[in-house]
mmCIF file of C-alpha atoms in Angstrom:
data_model
loop_
_atom_site.group_PDB
_atom_site.id
_atom_site.type_symbol
_atom_site.label_atom_id
_atom_site.label_comp_id
_atom_site.label_asym_id
_atom_site.label_seq_id
_atom_site.Cartn_x
_atom_site.Cartn_y
_atom_site.Cartn_z
ATOM 1 C CA ARG A 13 0.000 0.000 0.000
ATOM 2 C CA ALA A 14 0.951 3.638 -0.461
ATOM 3 C CA VAL A 15 0.294 6.414 2.053
ATOM 4 C CA ARG A 16 -0.555 9.941 1.009
ATOM 5 C CA VAL A 17 -1.333 13.009 3.116
ATOM 6 C CA ALA A 18 -2.122 15.993 0.892
ATOM 7 C CA ALA A 19 -3.522 19.482 1.474
ATOM 8 C CA TRP A 20 -4.206 21.770 -1.487
ATOM 9 C CA ASP A 21 -5.787 25.214 -1.717
ATOM 10 C CA GLN A 22 -6.323 27.052 -5.000
ATOM 11 C CA THR A 23 -7.656 30.564 -5.516
ATOM 12 C CA ASP A 24 -8.754 31.745 -8.998
ATOM 13 C CA TRP A 25 -9.760 35.373 -8.704
ATOM 14 C CA ILE A 26 -10.822 37.988 -11.255
ATOM 15 C CA ASN A 27 -11.914 41.359 -9.886
ATOM 16 C CA THR A 28 -12.604 44.480 -11.953
ATOM 17 C CA VAL A 29 -14.051 47.834 -10.991
ATOM 18 C CA GLY A 30 -14.563 51.110 -12.852
ATOM 19 C CA GLY A 31 -16.066 54.550 -12.498
ATOM 20 C CA VAL A 32 -16.705 57.272 -15.106
ATOM 21 C CA GLY A 33 -18.022 60.790 -14.631
ATOM 22 C CA LEU A 34 -19.392 62.970 -17.470
ATOM 23 C CA ALA A 35 -20.505 66.560 -16.940
ATOM 24 C CA GLY A 36 -20.925 69.862 -18.699
ATOM 25 C CA GLY A 37 -19.228 71.592 -15.775
ATOM 26 C CA GLY A 38 -16.864 70.024 -13.267
ATOM 27 C CA GLY A 39 -16.849 66.268 -12.610
ATOM 28 C CA GLY A 40 -14.850 63.256 -11.610
ATOM 29 C CA GLY A 41 -14.614 59.474 -11.774
ATOM 30 C CA GLY A 42 -12.856 57.043 -9.477
ATOM 31 C CA ALA A 43 -12.441 53.340 -8.789
ATOM 32 C CA LEU A 44 -10.751 51.432 -5.972
ATOM 33 C CA ASP A 45 -10.175 47.673 -6.026
ATOM 34 C CA VAL A 46 -9.039 46.058 -2.744
ATOM 35 C CA ASN A 47 -8.130 42.350 -2.650
ATOM 36 C CA THR A 48 -6.832 40.291 0.288
ATOM 37 C CA VAL A 49 -5.892 36.593 0.325
ATOM 38 C CA VAL A 50 -4.825 34.986 3.618
ATOM 39 C CA LYS A 51 -4.302 31.211 3.747
ATOM 40 C CA THR A 52 -2.814 28.487 5.913
ATOM 41 C CA VAL A 53 -2.299 25.120 4.220
ATOM 42 C CA GLU A 54 -0.837 22.224 6.211
ATOM 43 C CA ALA A 55 -0.231 18.514 5.594
ATOM 44 C CA VAL A 56 0.830 16.637 8.734
ATOM 45 C CA LEU A 57 1.797 12.997 9.225
ATOM 46 C CA ASN A 58 2.123 11.869 12.847
ATOM 47 C CA GLY A 59 2.025 8.377 14.327
ATOM 48 C CA THR A 60 3.362 5.055 13.070
ATOM 49 C CA VAL A 61 3.131 4.325 9.343
ATOM 50 C CA THR A 62 4.298 1.361 7.264
ATOM 51 C CA ALA A 63 4.007 1.416 3.466
ATOM 52 C CA ASP A 64 4.753 -1.240 0.858
ATOM 53 C CA THR A 65 5.469 1.441 -1.745
ATOM 54 C CA ASP A 66 5.662 5.241 -1.284
ATOM 55 C CA VAL A 67 4.779 7.772 1.407
ATOM 56 C CA ASP A 68 3.911 11.284 0.220
ATOM 57 C CA VAL A 69 3.199 14.274 2.473
ATOM 58 C CA SER A 70 2.481 17.396 0.429
ATOM 59 C CA ALA A 71 0.972 20.832 1.025
ATOM 60 C CA GLY A 72 0.326 23.273 -1.790
ATOM 61 C CA SER A 73 -1.165 26.724 -2.226
ATOM 62 C CA GLU A 74 -1.850 28.349 -5.587
ATOM 63 C CA GLN A 75 -3.173 31.837 -6.377
ATOM 64 C CA ASN A 76 -4.178 33.029 -9.868
ATOM 65 C CA ILE A 77 -5.336 36.634 -9.581
ATOM 66 C CA LEU A 78 -6.341 39.337 -12.055
ATOM 67 C CA THR A 79 -7.474 42.650 -10.637
ATOM 68 C CA ALA A 80 -8.173 45.868 -12.551
ATOM 69 C CA SER A 81 -9.537 49.304 -11.752
ATOM 70 C CA PHE A 82 -10.167 52.325 -13.957
ATOM 71 C CA GLY A 83 -11.506 55.776 -13.283
ATOM 72 C CA GLY A 84 -12.378 58.260 -16.030
ATOM 73 C CA SER A 85 -13.947 61.680 -16.403
ATOM 74 C CA GLY A 86 -15.010 63.889 -19.285
ATOM 75 C CA THR A 87 -16.079 67.404 -18.379
ATOM 76 C CA GLY A 88 -16.555 70.835 -19.879
ATOM 77 C CA GLY A 89 -14.972 72.442 -16.810
ATOM 78 C CA GLY A 90 -12.514 70.891 -14.371
ATOM 79 C CA GLY A 91 -12.186 67.129 -14.136
ATOM 80 C CA ALA A 92 -10.467 64.524 -11.985
ATOM 81 C CA ALA A 93 -10.197 60.751 -12.349
ATOM 82 C CA GLY A 94 -8.320 58.024 -10.570
ATOM 83 C CA GLY A 95 -7.985 54.251 -10.350
ATOM 84 C CA GLY A 96 -6.423 52.212 -7.560
ATOM 85 C CA SER A 97 -5.771 48.466 -7.230
ATOM 86 C CA LEU A 98 -4.495 46.964 -3.987
ATOM 87 C CA LEU A 99 -3.561 43.284 -3.615
ATOM 88 C CA THR A 100 -2.317 41.575 -0.459
ATOM 89 C CA VAL A 101 -1.412 37.867 -0.304
ATOM 90 C CA LYS A 102 -0.310 36.298 2.989
ATOM 91 C CA ASN A 103 0.289 32.539 3.004
ATOM 92 C CA ASN A 104 1.650 29.916 5.380
ATOM 93 C CA THR A 105 2.274 26.502 3.758
ATOM 94 C CA LEU A 106 3.659 23.541 5.708
ATOM 95 C CA ALA A 107 4.297 19.844 5.000
ATOM 96 C CA VAL A 108 5.652 17.948 8.000
ATOM 97 C CA ILE A 109 6.338 14.483 9.383
ATOM 98 C CA GLY A 110 6.356 14.183 13.173
ATOM 99 C CA ARG A 111 5.045 17.623 14.023
ATOM 100 C CA HIS A 112 5.665 18.787 17.567
ATOM 101 C CA ALA A 113 2.975 20.831 19.283
ATOM 102 C CA ASP A 114 3.432 23.313 22.094
ATOM 103 C CA GLY A 115 3.761 21.395 25.334
ATOM 104 C CA ASP A 116 5.235 18.222 23.800
ATOM 105 C CA ALA A 117 8.224 16.853 25.644
ATOM 106 C CA ALA A 118 11.539 17.658 24.000
ATOM 107 C CA SER A 119 12.262 13.940 23.638
ATOM 108 C CA ALA A 120 8.842 12.996 22.249
ATOM 109 C CA VAL A 121 8.842 10.891 19.068
ATOM 110 C CA ASN A 122 5.747 11.909 17.132
ATOM 111 C CA ALA A 123 6.280 9.881 13.951
ATOM 112 C CA VAL A 124 7.797 6.551 12.933
ATOM 113 C CA VAL A 125 7.619 5.984 9.171
ATOM 114 C CA LEU A 126 8.836 2.896 7.328
ATOM 115 C CA SER A 127 8.517 2.810 3.544
ATOM 116 C CA LEU A 128 9.813 0.031 1.338
ATOM 117 C CA GLY A 129 9.689 2.610 -1.462
ATOM 118 C CA ASN A 130 10.271 6.368 -1.344
ATOM 119 C CA VAL A 131 9.276 9.151 1.047
ATOM 120 C CA ARG A 132 8.569 12.701 -0.089
ATOM 121 C CA VAL A 133 7.809 15.728 2.085
ATOM 122 C CA HIS A 134 6.968 18.648 -0.198
ATOM 123 C CA ALA A 135 5.552 22.159 0.307
ATOM 124 C CA SER A 136 4.824 24.633 -2.497
ATOM 125 C CA ASP A 137 3.337 28.106 -2.844
ATOM 126 C CA VAL A 138 2.740 29.524 -6.336
ATOM 127 C CA THR A 139 1.316 32.993 -6.999
ATOM 128 C CA ASP A 140 0.491 34.393 -10.458
ATOM 129 C CA SER A 141 -0.994 37.878 -10.380
ATOM 130 C CA VAL A 142 -1.705 40.730 -12.780
ATOM 131 C CA LEU A 143 -2.695 44.073 -11.290
ATOM 132 C CA LEU A 144 -3.891 46.968 -13.484
ATOM 133 C CA ALA A 145 -4.759 50.478 -12.344
ATOM 134 C CA GLY A 146 -5.518 53.548 -14.453
ATOM 135 C CA GLY A 147 -7.104 56.974 -14.454
ATOM 136 C CA ALA A 148 -7.829 59.366 -17.345
ATOM 137 C CA ALA A 149 -9.311 62.857 -17.264
ATOM 138 C CA ALA A 150 -10.426 64.973 -20.225
ATOM 139 C CA ALA A 151 -11.524 68.474 -19.307
ATOM 140 C CA GLY A 152 -12.087 71.880 -20.831
ATOM 141 C CA GLY A 153 -10.493 73.447 -17.764
ATOM 142 C CA LYS A 154 -8.113 71.907 -15.278
ATOM 143 C CA GLY A 155 -7.650 68.127 -15.197
ATOM 144 C CA LEU A 156 -6.154 65.506 -12.892
ATOM 145 C CA GLY A 157 -5.575 61.803 -13.627
ATOM 146 C CA THR A 158 -4.036 59.262 -11.234
ATOM 147 C CA GLY A 159 -3.323 55.539 -11.168
ATOM 148 C CA VAL A 160 -1.998 53.587 -8.182
ATOM 149 C CA GLY A 161 -1.185 49.878 -8.046
ATOM 150 C CA VAL A 162 0.174 48.180 -4.904
ATOM 151 C CA THR A 163 0.991 44.466 -4.586
ATOM 152 C CA THR A 164 2.206 42.908 -1.319
ATOM 153 C CA PHE A 165 3.167 39.251 -0.905
ATOM 154 C CA ALA A 166 4.250 37.711 2.407
ATOM 155 C CA GLY A 167 4.782 33.964 2.532
ATOM 156 C CA THR A 168 6.339 31.131 4.484
ATOM 157 C CA THR A 169 6.786 27.756 2.777
ATOM 158 C CA ARG A 170 8.286 24.905 4.812
ATOM 159 C CA ALA A 171 8.933 21.200 4.315
ATOM 160 C CA LEU A 172 10.014 19.590 7.575
ATOM 161 C CA ILE A 173 10.839 16.335 9.318
ATOM 162 C CA ASP A 174 10.430 17.514 12.897
ATOM 163 C CA ARG A 175 12.696 16.635 15.775
ATOM 164 C CA ASN A 176 13.096 13.034 16.966
ATOM 165 C CA ALA A 177 11.104 11.567 14.060
ATOM 166 C CA ARG A 178 12.161 8.201 12.652
ATOM 167 C CA VAL A 179 11.930 7.896 8.858
ATOM 168 C CA THR A 180 13.122 5.020 6.682
ATOM 169 C CA ALA A 181 12.862 5.067 2.878
ATOM 170 C CA LEU A 182 14.433 1.907 1.429
ATOM 171 C CA GLY A 183 13.915 2.978 -2.186
ATOM 172 C CA GLN A 184 12.894 -0.473 -3.410
ATOM 173 C CA ALA A 185 9.989 0.915 -5.478
ATOM 174 C CA ALA A 186 10.312 2.750 -8.801
ATOM 175 C CA PRO A 187 12.087 6.133 -8.630
ATOM 176 C CA SER A 188 9.952 9.169 -7.771
ATOM 177 C CA ALA A 189 10.180 12.617 -9.366
ATOM 178 C CA PHE A 190 11.922 14.685 -6.691
ATOM 179 C CA MET A 191 12.485 18.438 -7.053
ATOM 180 C CA ASP A 192 16.129 19.101 -7.905
ATOM 181 C CA GLY A 193 16.487 22.892 -8.237
ATOM 182 C CA GLY A 194 16.127 25.137 -11.253
ATOM 183 C CA VAL A 195 13.040 25.930 -13.331
ATOM 184 C CA SER A 196 12.078 25.517 -16.965
ATOM 185 C CA LEU A 197 10.522 28.439 -18.822
ATOM 186 C CA SER A 198 8.446 28.073 -21.982
ATOM 187 C CA ILE A 199 5.939 29.894 -24.198
ATOM 188 C CA PRO A 200 3.443 27.166 -25.227
ATOM 189 C CA ILE A 201 1.519 29.298 -27.740
ATOM 190 C CA LEU A 202 4.793 30.126 -29.535
ATOM 191 C CA ALA A 203 5.767 26.448 -29.543
ATOM 192 C CA ASP A 204 2.390 25.615 -31.114
ATOM 193 C CA LEU A 205 2.899 28.238 -33.827
ATOM 194 C CA VAL A 206 6.346 26.852 -34.624
ATOM 195 C CA ASN A 207 4.953 23.316 -34.817
ATOM 196 C CA ASP A 208 2.176 24.522 -37.113
ATOM 197 C CA LEU A 209 4.725 26.097 -39.469
ATOM 198 C CA ASN A 210 6.822 22.932 -39.504
ATOM 199 C CA ASP A 211 3.822 20.651 -39.930
ATOM 200 C CA PRO A 212 1.083 22.508 -41.837
ATOM 201 C CA ARG A 213 -2.296 20.829 -41.897
ATOM 202 C CA VAL A 214 -5.708 21.482 -43.378
ATOM 203 C CA GLY A 215 -8.211 22.669 -40.808
ATOM 204 C CA THR A 216 -7.693 23.890 -37.246
ATOM 205 C CA THR A 217 -4.059 24.383 -36.221
ATOM 206 C CA ARG A 218 -2.613 23.570 -32.815
ATOM 207 C CA ALA A 219 -2.354 27.234 -31.836
ATOM 208 C CA GLU A 220 -5.891 27.991 -33.024
ATOM 209 C CA SER A 221 -7.269 24.983 -31.174
ATOM 210 C CA ARG A 222 -5.501 25.990 -27.975
ATOM 211 C CA MET A 223 -6.814 29.567 -28.143
ATOM 212 C CA ASN A 224 -10.367 28.441 -29.010
ATOM 213 C CA THR A 225 -10.474 26.121 -26.006
ATOM 214 C CA LEU A 226 -9.003 28.804 -23.767
ATOM 215 C CA SER A 227 -11.434 31.527 -24.858
ATOM 216 C CA ASN A 228 -14.403 29.206 -24.369
ATOM 217 C CA ASP A 229 -13.207 28.338 -20.859
ATOM 218 C CA LEU A 230 -12.734 32.009 -19.965
ATOM 219 C CA LEU A 231 -16.165 32.969 -21.266
ATOM 220 C CA ALA A 232 -17.750 30.086 -19.379
ATOM 221 C CA GLY A 233 -15.889 30.976 -16.183
ATOM 222 C CA ARG A 234 -14.502 27.469 -15.845
ATOM 223 C CA ALA A 235 -12.119 26.750 -12.984
ATOM 224 C CA ARG A 236 -8.411 27.203 -13.700
ATOM 225 C CA SER A 237 -9.112 29.163 -16.904
ATOM 226 C CA LEU A 238 -7.076 32.116 -15.618
ATOM 227 C CA ASP A 239 -4.178 29.822 -14.772
ATOM 228 C CA THR A 240 -4.495 28.158 -18.178
ATOM 229 C CA PHE A 241 -4.426 31.551 -19.882
ATOM 230 C CA LYS A 242 -1.196 32.468 -18.111
ATOM 231 C CA ASP A 243 0.353 29.097 -18.876
ATOM 232 C CA THR A 244 -0.518 29.529 -22.561
ATOM 233 C CA LEU A 245 1.566 32.696 -22.723
ATOM 234 C CA PHE A 246 4.231 31.923 -20.119
ATOM 235 C CA LYS A 247 4.754 28.633 -18.318
ATOM 236 C CA LYS A 248 7.196 27.966 -15.493
ATOM 237 C CA SER A 249 7.842 24.528 -13.984
ATOM 238 C CA ALA A 250 10.126 23.385 -11.191
ATOM 239 C CA GLY A 251 12.750 20.906 -12.313
ATOM 240 C CA THR A 252 12.573 17.285 -11.145
ATOM 241 C CA THR A 253 14.828 14.224 -11.277
ATOM 242 C CA PRO A 254 13.845 10.560 -10.756
ATOM 243 C CA ARG A 255 15.413 9.364 -7.500
ATOM 244 C CA ARG A 256 14.982 6.716 -4.840
ATOM 245 C CA GLY A 257 14.894 7.279 -1.103
ATOM 246 C CA LEU A 258 13.892 10.398 0.831
ATOM 247 C CA ALA A 259 13.258 13.963 -0.365
ATOM 248 C CA VAL A 260 12.379 17.010 1.746
ATOM 249 C CA THR A 261 11.634 19.853 -0.665
ATOM 250 C CA ALA A 262 10.110 23.360 -0.518
ATOM 251 C CA TYR A 263 9.237 25.605 -3.478
ATOM 252 C CA SER A 264 7.966 29.195 -3.584
ATOM 253 C CA ASP A 265 7.238 30.996 -6.852
ATOM 254 C CA GLN A 266 5.796 34.413 -7.679
ATOM 255 C CA ASP A 267 5.038 35.686 -11.191
ATOM 256 C CA ILE A 268 3.745 39.230 -10.748
ATOM 257 C CA ALA A 269 2.850 42.036 -13.172
ATOM 258 C CA ASN A 270 1.938 45.402 -11.644
ATOM 259 C CA LEU A 271 0.923 48.063 -14.182
ATOM 260 C CA SER A 272 -0.259 51.576 -13.425
ATOM 261 C CA ALA A 273 -1.072 54.408 -15.841
ATOM 262 C CA ALA A 274 -2.580 57.893 -15.717
ATOM 263 C CA GLY A 275 -3.525 60.447 -18.342
ATOM 264 C CA SER A 276 -4.847 63.992 -18.464
ATOM 265 C CA GLY A 277 -5.949 66.036 -21.473
ATOM 266 C CA THR A 278 -7.149 69.543 -20.688
ATOM 267 C CA GLY A 279 -7.642 72.997 -22.101
ATOM 268 C CA GLY A 280 -6.079 74.488 -18.963
ATOM 269 C CA VAL A 281 -3.569 72.952 -16.560
ATOM 270 C CA GLY A 282 -3.232 69.170 -16.615
ATOM 271 C CA VAL A 283 -1.722 66.824 -14.036
ATOM 272 C CA ALA A 284 -1.169 63.047 -14.335
ATOM 273 C CA GLY A 285 0.594 60.717 -11.922
ATOM 274 C CA ALA A 286 1.056 56.941 -11.673
ATOM 275 C CA ILE A 287 2.568 54.746 -8.972
ATOM 276 C CA ALA A 288 3.374 51.021 -9.147
ATOM 277 C CA MET A 289 4.652 49.400 -5.954
ATOM 278 C CA THR A 290 5.451 45.723 -5.284
ATOM 279 C CA THR A 291 6.769 44.197 -2.057
ATOM 280 C CA ILE A 292 7.685 40.520 -1.630
ATOM 281 C CA VAL A 293 8.809 39.093 1.718
ATOM 282 C CA ASP A 294 9.294 35.345 1.541
ATOM 283 C CA THR A 295 10.801 32.448 3.502
ATOM 284 C CA VAL A 296 11.416 29.027 1.922
ATOM 285 C CA GLU A 297 12.818 26.236 4.060
ATOM 286 C CA ALA A 298 13.499 22.503 3.764
ATOM 287 C CA LYS A 299 14.697 20.965 7.009
ATOM 288 C CA ILE A 300 15.576 17.760 8.780
ATOM 289 C CA ALA A 301 15.355 18.803 12.424
ATOM 290 C CA GLU A 302 17.288 17.947 15.561
ATOM 291 C CA ALA A 303 17.782 14.284 16.551
ATOM 292 C CA VAL A 304 15.900 12.925 13.545
ATOM 293 C CA GLN A 305 16.874 9.406 12.506
ATOM 294 C CA ILE A 306 16.890 8.692 8.776
ATOM 295 C CA ASN A 307 17.213 5.131 7.463
ATOM 296 C CA GLN A 308 18.165 3.667 10.811
ATOM 297 C CA HIS A 309 16.028 0.705 9.737
ATOM 298 C CA PRO A 310 15.696 -2.668 11.461
ATOM 299 C CA GLY A 311 18.170 -5.379 10.562
ATOM 300 C CA GLY A 312 17.338 -7.736 7.733
ATOM 301 C CA MET A 313 15.842 -5.006 5.496
ATOM 302 C CA THR A 314 17.835 -4.284 2.350
ATOM 303 C CA PRO A 315 17.833 -0.778 0.829
ATOM 304 C CA HIS A 316 18.209 -0.185 -2.891
ATOM 305 C CA ALA A 317 21.748 0.582 -4.054
ATOM 306 C CA ASP A 318 20.538 3.999 -5.353
ATOM 307 C CA GLN A 319 18.926 5.005 -2.057
ATOM 308 C CA SER A 320 19.514 8.746 -1.474
ATOM 309 C CA VAL A 321 18.569 11.672 0.751
ATOM 310 C CA THR A 322 17.661 15.073 -0.737
ATOM 311 C CA VAL A 323 17.001 18.332 1.117
ATOM 312 C CA GLN A 324 16.132 21.079 -1.404
ATOM 313 C CA SER A 325 14.671 24.583 -1.087
ATOM 314 C CA GLN A 326 13.956 26.874 -4.002
ATOM 315 C CA GLY A 327 12.626 30.396 -4.417
ATOM 316 C CA ASP A 328 11.829 31.907 -7.818
ATOM 317 C CA THR A 329 10.377 35.321 -8.705
ATOM 318 C CA SER A 330 9.554 36.952 -12.047
ATOM 319 C CA LEU A 331 8.410 40.564 -11.682
ATOM 320 C CA PHE A 332 7.303 43.234 -14.148
ATOM 321 C CA ASN A 333 6.597 46.650 -12.637
ATOM 322 C CA ALA A 334 5.589 49.610 -14.828
ATOM 323 C CA ALA A 335 4.171 53.097 -14.233
ATOM 324 C CA GLY A 336 3.411 55.795 -16.782
ATOM 325 C CA GLY A 337 1.886 59.296 -16.759
ATOM 326 C CA VAL A 338 0.843 61.358 -19.805
ATOM 327 C CA THR A 339 -0.377 64.950 -19.783
ATOM 328 C CA VAL A 340 -1.469 67.128 -22.725
ATOM 329 C CA ALA A 341 -2.669 70.604 -21.771
ATOM 330 C CA GLY A 342 -3.352 73.974 -23.326
ATOM 331 C CA ALA A 343 -1.741 75.857 -20.466
ATOM 332 C CA GLY A 344 0.634 73.962 -18.141
ATOM 333 C CA ALA A 345 1.351 70.234 -17.921
ATOM 334 C CA ILE A 346 2.699 68.167 -15.028
ATOM 335 C CA SER A 347 3.276 64.418 -15.257
ATOM 336 C CA GLY A 348 5.014 61.914 -13.040
ATOM 337 C CA ALA A 349 5.594 58.190 -12.621
ATOM 338 C CA ALA A 350 7.098 56.189 -9.776
ATOM 339 C CA ASP A 351 7.961 52.494 -9.769
ATOM 340 C CA VAL A 352 9.193 50.808 -6.577
ATOM 341 C CA ALA A 353 9.963 47.095 -6.138
ATOM 342 C CA THR A 354 11.353 45.382 -3.039
ATOM 343 C CA ILE A 355 12.116 41.653 -2.809
ATOM 344 C CA ALA A 356 13.431 40.039 0.394
ATOM 345 C CA ARG A 357 13.730 36.259 0.565
ATOM 346 C CA THR A 358 15.370 33.711 2.832
ATOM 347 C CA THR A 359 15.991 30.356 1.163
ATOM 348 C CA ARG A 360 17.351 27.692 3.465
ATOM 349 C CA SER A 361 18.087 23.946 3.386
ATOM 350 C CA LEU A 362 19.522 22.327 6.485
ATOM 351 C CA VAL A 363 20.192 19.174 8.413
ATOM 352 C CA SER A 364 20.175 20.074 12.099
ATOM 353 C CA THR A 365 22.391 19.087 15.007
ATOM 354 C CA GLY A 366 22.060 15.518 16.173
ATOM 355 C CA ALA A 367 20.350 14.189 13.063
ATOM 356 C CA GLN A 368 21.499 10.720 12.004
ATOM 357 C CA ILE A 369 21.402 9.851 8.306
ATOM 358 C CA HIS A 370 22.367 6.608 6.639
ATOM 359 C CA THR A 371 22.100 6.010 2.902
ATOM 360 C CA GLN A 372 23.537 3.750 0.217
ATOM 361 C CA GLY A 373 23.911 6.672 -2.196
ATOM 362 C CA SER A 374 24.245 10.413 -1.923
ATOM 363 C CA VAL A 375 23.112 13.066 0.541
ATOM 364 C CA ARG A 376 22.236 16.357 -1.197
ATOM 365 C CA VAL A 377 21.490 19.567 0.659
ATOM 366 C CA ASP A 378 20.823 22.415 -1.811
ATOM 367 C CA ALA A 379 19.281 25.881 -1.741
ATOM 368 C CA ASP A 380 18.477 27.932 -4.862
ATOM 369 C CA ASN A 381 17.074 31.426 -5.284
ATOM 370 C CA ALA A 382 16.364 33.277 -8.551
ATOM 371 C CA VAL A 383 14.940 36.754 -9.182
ATOM 372 C CA ARG A 384 14.105 38.158 -12.627
ATOM 373 C CA ALA A 385 12.720 41.690 -12.547
ATOM 374 C CA LEU A 386 11.974 44.472 -15.019
ATOM 375 C CA SER A 387 11.054 47.969 -13.863
ATOM 376 C CA LEU A 388 9.774 50.789 -16.080
ATOM 377 C CA ALA A 389 8.747 54.343 -15.196
ATOM 378 C CA ALA A 390 7.958 57.006 -17.792
ATOM 379 C CA SER A 391 6.288 60.405 -17.959
ATOM 380 C CA VAL A 392 5.212 62.342 -21.060
ATOM 381 C CA ARG A 393 3.925 65.910 -21.172
ATOM 382 C CA GLY A 394 2.962 68.431 -23.799
ATOM 383 C CA ALA A 395 1.644 71.931 -23.153
ATOM 384 C CA GLY A 396 1.044 75.290 -24.757
ATOM 385 C CA GLY A 397 2.724 76.785 -21.670
ATOM 386 C CA LYS A 398 5.118 75.292 -19.178
ATOM 387 C CA ALA A 399 5.612 71.536 -18.845
ATOM 388 C CA VAL A 400 7.171 69.572 -15.999
ATOM 389 C CA GLY A 401 7.756 65.823 -15.807
ATOM 390 C CA ALA A 402 9.560 63.388 -13.536
ATOM 391 C CA SER A 403 10.077 59.626 -13.351
ATOM 392 C CA PHE A 404 11.455 57.496 -10.524
ATOM 393 C CA SER A 405 12.342 53.822 -10.451
ATOM 394 C CA SER A 406 13.745 51.848 -7.525
ATOM 395 C CA MET A 407 14.435 48.117 -7.234
ATOM 396 C CA VAL A 408 15.850 46.417 -4.131
ATOM 397 C CA SER A 409 16.551 42.682 -3.835
ATOM 398 C CA ALA A 410 17.875 41.345 -0.527
ATOM 399 C CA GLY A 411 18.304 37.618 -0.070
ATOM 400 C CA THR A 412 19.797 35.035 2.241
ATOM 401 C CA THR A 413 20.421 31.674 0.584
ATOM 402 C CA GLU A 414 22.065 28.949 2.626
ATOM 403 C CA ALA A 415 22.502 25.188 2.618
ATOM 404 C CA PHE A 416 24.273 23.453 5.467
ATOM 405 C CA ILE A 417 24.677 20.274 7.452
ATOM 406 C CA ASP A 418 25.156 20.964 11.141
ATOM 407 C CA GLY A 419 26.871 17.676 11.866
ATOM 408 C CA LEU A 420 25.704 14.112 11.246
#
């Protein structure tokens, strides 16, 4: 028999809001979109477990979010318009064998696991979000347009064999796909187009078929359609390798686009300003805790020659931040754009003091962190009188990435 403990939480979220004001005199239009996602996802295996094949303990959280706001105004006199989108994601994801609760004795053994096959403890948190905010004002007199987009992600993703646990993975079953670090990036729709060119056929092409299915799913509001849409344009997958034995792996991934724009067209003085701000604070950890015993199996049980132990943590972020302001005015024009991105991540893989590990093959303790970010800020102004414009872009990435064995 196989044993599986799995917890999975998926959020597919599309939220749009808009406001438009039209008036012969003064008027305005505004829209504010506020989104908050807070989740705790845990998979816990305690007690005594024996499996003929594999044991899998996995916890996963996935967020696919599209949020958009737009405010517009068209007036004969003065006009103002603004759009704001705010997104906050706060997640705690944990997969654990032998979890200790408050009040447990320090020497308590909360899990004894014996698998003739493989054992995997895996935690993952994947966030894909697109945030759009815009404001446009057209006025015969003075005009003001603003757009503000703010994205905040705070997450903790942990895969853990807690202290004093006893885990044996003999590796006698077929190899399992264990996370090994690195990601693969692809553009499926482009691959389909290339295949169509290399293998032309009469009728519906691969790319056309993919887009038809996708558009039908989106229109019907089917689950995962937003995720499928993203994966059609840009797909990211964590790398895996077939291995036998034990794997403790944690993966955190954020693909975020934050776009903000503002425009103002007036006969008098025009002002436009846009702000795009993204903050990511993340912790990813894979750990074999204090006094854990790995593969200290009873006599007479033979492990596979390729039996191994893997402890792997991985953080990966792709970020596109952009802000733009455009002003066209008969008198004076002022435009500005600010783009601020901050990424702070701790990625850690460790084997703690007092842990005992025996294996026929290798012990791998690896930590990987990757950040890909593009920041754009631009302001454009045109006026019959004076014109002033300013743009500001700031990107800060601070990370701690460590892999260590604190004695075996």
